[in-house]
Amino acid sequence: MIKFQEVSKTYPGGHRALEKISFHIEKGELAFLTGHSGAGKSTLLKLISLMERPSAGKVAINGVDLAAIKAKQIPFVRRDIGIIFQNHRLLERYSVFDNVALPLIIEGAHRKQLEKRVYAALEKVGLSDKARCNPTTLSGGEQQRVGIARAIVNSPPLLLADEPTGNLDPELSMEILQLFEDFNRHGTSVLIATHDLGLIARMKYRSLTLKEGRLLSDPLAQEALS
Ligand code: ADP
Ligand code: ADP
């Protein structure tokens, strides 16, 4: 599903954020990406979602080499990737329903289909009764769940989350992780960047650790090279 081969990223100005990263995440896998602030986690996710391009090496998603993707095709590739941010980035002027509907509106979905899928997504995150609310009236945990509903509304095969529990207490964080587990059980591949080591320790999943732009301690990392 995700394959990095000797990927490096140097930002303009010369800062090297990632250094020869190689790993492979299988279809249907759930994995964590950990490391201190500044280790390169967001950069790695941005290379997958085509928000940044690598300086060297190869990134492939679903067997497609991202280097071959032209700017015009990026929106189509992104449809297959649900992205969840720490600060959820909801539009405050719009209802919960409209926020979740956004990816479908961009896709040009028909109204009836759109409604069905938005309500299905809200039901999955336990917010069916909040559709008409304004996101600012919801709690932090609920707002994060709206962000998750928006990310999964078009059933992408891959979910990326950047510090999805960063602003939540441990109990709410666990609930959010259980949602990711649910999606994963239904076949979605999930990659979660977090520096919350306590949370990871309570889960049984693989974790990729970045330190100063280098990948540490992943037994499967070397296999991606062969
Ligand atoms: P993390 O998500 O692990 O906190 P980042 O990927 O955000 O790490 O950042 C890795 C390094 O790259 C940091 O030193 C950061 O300051 C730098 N960096 C990130 N984005 C940019 C950018 N757009 N321009 C220059 N440097 C950047
Ligand atoms: P988030 O917490 O959502 O990952 P950040 O606060 O880390 O976002 O970064 C916000 C934006 O600033 C990102 O687009 C990131 O690439 C950019 N950025 C981060 N570090 C630097 C840096 N040292 N120089 C320039 N841009 C940076």
XYZ file of C-alpha atoms and ligand atoms in Angstrom:
280
model
C 0.000 0.000 0.000
C 2.817 2.423 0.953
C 6.378 1.823 -0.188
C 9.330 4.144 0.508
C 12.679 3.358 -1.083
C 15.660 5.415 0.053
C 13.539 8.546 0.352
C 15.173 11.806 1.403
C 13.591 15.229 1.753
C 15.537 18.454 1.968
C 13.507 21.641 2.341
C 14.471 24.811 0.510
C 17.110 26.425 2.649
C 18.898 23.121 3.070
C 17.179 21.574 6.077
C 17.272 17.798 5.693
C 13.991 16.542 7.193
C 14.217 12.898 6.022
C 17.294 10.829 5.219
C 17.149 7.622 3.125
C 13.892 6.266 4.520
C 12.843 2.778 3.395
C 9.800 0.848 4.590
C 6.730 -0.930 3.314
C 3.225 -0.872 4.767
C 0.979 -3.658 3.564
C -2.611 -3.284 2.456
C -4.849 -3.676 5.502
C -2.090 -2.874 8.016
C -2.365 -0.413 10.922
C 0.942 1.154 11.935
C 2.199 4.008 14.090
C 4.802 6.564 13.134
C 6.574 7.960 16.170
C 9.419 10.274 17.065
C 10.016 13.579 18.804
C 8.742 16.865 17.465
C 10.834 17.751 14.406
C 11.789 14.114 13.685
C 10.090 14.233 10.268
C 6.682 12.619 10.876
C 4.589 15.319 9.184
C 7.031 15.489 6.305
C 6.705 11.752 5.733
C 2.889 11.996 5.693
C 3.073 14.969 3.316
C 5.126 12.906 0.854
C 2.385 10.266 0.846
C -0.408 12.807 0.336
C 1.563 14.690 -2.343
C 1.687 17.896 -0.316
C 5.472 17.656 -0.642
C 7.739 15.893 -3.148
C 10.836 13.875 -2.202
C 14.306 15.259 -2.988
C 15.546 11.731 -3.672
C 14.222 8.186 -3.633
C 10.883 6.684 -4.567
C 7.430 6.770 -2.949
C 4.794 4.394 -4.287
C 1.158 4.158 -3.181
C -0.847 1.138 -4.300
C 1.874 0.303 -6.772
C 1.758 3.770 -8.354
C 5.056 5.665 -8.385
C 4.133 9.150 -7.144
C 6.923 10.698 -9.218
C 4.788 9.912 -12.273
C 1.813 11.904 -10.923
C 1.393 15.327 -12.523
C 0.014 18.318 -10.605
C -3.338 18.027 -12.418
C -3.762 14.406 -11.258
C -3.050 15.096 -7.575
C -6.716 15.603 -6.569
C -7.580 12.190 -8.011
C -4.799 10.469 -6.108
C -5.813 12.255 -2.899
C -9.350 10.851 -3.148
C -7.919 7.515 -2.129
C -6.352 8.967 1.007
C -8.312 10.152 4.046
C -6.299 12.661 6.068
C -6.901 13.564 9.710
C -5.138 16.512 11.329
C -4.493 17.311 14.963
C -6.481 20.545 14.823
C -9.103 18.858 12.588
C -9.355 21.938 10.338
C -13.149 22.082 10.272
C -14.889 24.974 8.545
C -16.581 26.912 11.327
C -19.106 28.661 9.117
C -20.608 25.357 8.002
C -22.612 22.634 9.756
C -21.184 19.270 10.750
C -23.080 17.752 7.802
C -21.531 20.172 5.302
C -18.032 19.660 6.701
C -18.315 15.907 6.298
C -19.910 16.288 2.847
C -17.029 18.388 1.532
C -14.983 15.598 -0.128
C -18.155 14.325 -1.836
C -19.102 17.808 -3.061
C -15.620 18.146 -4.559
C -16.090 14.760 -6.229
C -19.423 15.895 -7.655
C -21.537 13.265 -5.881
C -25.317 13.391 -6.371
C -27.381 14.789 -3.511
C -29.062 11.519 -2.576
C -25.819 9.522 -2.556
C -24.138 12.334 -0.689
C -26.726 12.370 2.092
C -26.583 8.615 2.489
C -22.819 8.575 2.733
C -22.567 11.557 5.092
C -25.061 9.978 7.498
C -23.271 6.615 7.256
C -19.952 8.323 8.105
C -21.496 10.245 11.023
C -23.029 7.045 12.324
C -19.649 5.296 12.255
C -18.181 7.968 14.528
C -21.294 8.159 16.740
C -22.433 11.651 15.740
C -25.643 11.035 13.771
C -27.568 13.416 16.015
C -25.110 16.296 15.514
C -25.424 16.667 11.737
C -27.121 20.071 11.892
C -24.872 21.489 14.632
C -22.142 23.979 14.089
C -18.744 22.366 14.810
C -17.855 25.148 17.280
C -20.642 23.968 19.592
C -19.100 20.490 19.923
C -16.492 19.215 22.395
C -12.877 18.668 21.303
C -13.363 14.910 21.029
C -16.525 15.370 18.982
C -14.821 17.835 16.654
C -12.042 15.327 16.079
C -14.654 12.685 15.244
C -16.205 15.057 12.672
C -12.735 15.328 11.124
C -12.557 11.541 11.017
C -16.017 11.255 9.439
C -14.912 13.708 6.741
C -11.775 11.639 6.109
C -13.660 8.357 5.667
C -16.816 9.633 3.921
C -15.656 8.468 0.494
C -14.297 5.166 1.854
C -10.619 5.697 1.022
C -8.418 2.564 1.184
C -5.789 4.532 3.135
C -6.120 6.735 6.217
C -3.319 9.035 7.395
C -3.534 10.758 10.763
C -1.136 13.451 12.004
C -1.238 13.624 15.835
C -4.975 12.832 15.866
C -5.108 12.683 19.660
C -2.750 15.594 20.335
C -5.348 17.768 22.022
C -7.344 15.028 23.743
C -7.186 13.445 27.186
C -6.138 9.753 27.452
C -9.676 8.383 27.573
C -10.818 10.273 24.475
C -7.552 9.371 22.754
C -8.290 5.706 23.312
C -11.782 6.147 21.823
C -10.310 7.773 18.739
C -7.797 4.936 18.343
C -10.583 2.399 18.663
C -12.307 4.112 15.742
C -9.155 3.672 13.661
C -9.057 0.015 14.696
C -12.657 -0.375 13.521
C -11.868 1.048 10.087
C -8.760 -1.116 9.939
C -10.778 -4.249 10.722
C -12.934 -3.391 7.734
C -9.888 -3.380 5.480
C -8.629 0.221 5.564
C -4.853 0.692 5.830
C -4.022 3.194 8.591
C -0.850 5.156 9.397
C -0.954 7.262 12.569
C 1.791 9.770 13.428
C 1.980 10.432 17.148
C 4.469 11.220 19.883
C 2.124 9.729 22.497
C 4.211 6.683 23.407
C 1.886 5.743 26.280
C -0.924 5.281 23.822
C 1.128 3.137 21.472
C 2.340 0.956 24.322
C -1.274 -0.020 24.968
C -1.751 -1.196 21.396
C -0.228 -4.194 19.675
C 0.708 -2.591 16.380
C 3.904 -2.091 14.473
C 5.577 1.234 15.006
C 8.039 3.036 12.796
C 10.305 5.359 14.766
C 11.919 8.450 13.277
C 14.873 10.169 14.874
C 16.274 13.310 13.277
C 14.948 12.234 9.900
C 16.216 8.662 10.074
C 14.184 5.512 10.567
C 15.073 3.464 13.640
C 14.138 0.076 14.888
C 11.763 -1.273 12.330
C 12.405 -4.957 11.656
C 10.476 -4.803 8.399
C 12.183 -1.666 7.077
C 15.082 -3.430 5.411
C 12.778 -5.781 3.507
C 11.408 -2.874 1.486
C 14.853 -2.477 -0.032
C 15.156 -6.029 -1.273
P 7.448 16.254 13.005
O 6.150 16.091 12.292
O 8.059 14.941 13.430
O 7.367 17.231 14.136
P 8.276 17.683 10.629
O 8.180 16.753 9.482
O 7.182 18.686 10.813
O 8.506 16.849 11.966
O 9.633 18.488 10.527
C 10.886 17.853 10.316
C 11.938 18.941 10.175
O 11.757 19.641 8.953
C 11.864 19.984 11.280
O 13.187 20.374 11.593
C 11.092 21.135 10.634
O 11.433 22.370 11.185
C 11.528 21.025 9.186
N 10.474 21.498 8.270
C 9.216 21.011 8.197
N 8.530 21.643 7.231
C 9.399 22.545 6.695
C 9.298 23.496 5.643
N 8.154 23.652 4.947
N 10.399 24.248 5.360
C 11.547 24.084 6.047
N 11.716 23.199 7.042
C 10.651 22.437 7.369
P 1.127 20.491 11.967
O 1.176 20.570 13.444
O -0.256 20.632 11.390
O 1.905 19.333 11.381
P 3.184 22.467 11.958
O 2.790 23.492 12.947
O 4.222 21.438 12.297
O 1.853 21.775 11.401
O 3.676 23.173 10.634
C 2.813 24.072 9.958
C 3.385 24.310 8.579
O 4.659 24.937 8.664
C 3.589 23.020 7.812
O 3.159 23.190 6.478
C 5.089 22.776 7.875
O 5.571 22.126 6.708
C 5.637 24.180 7.955
N 6.895 24.209 8.717
C 7.221 23.485 9.799
N 8.474 23.752 10.201
C 8.942 24.688 9.338
C 10.178 25.387 9.206
N 11.204 25.166 10.025
N 10.311 26.289 8.205
C 9.288 26.500 7.367
N 8.094 25.879 7.429
C 7.926 24.976 8.388
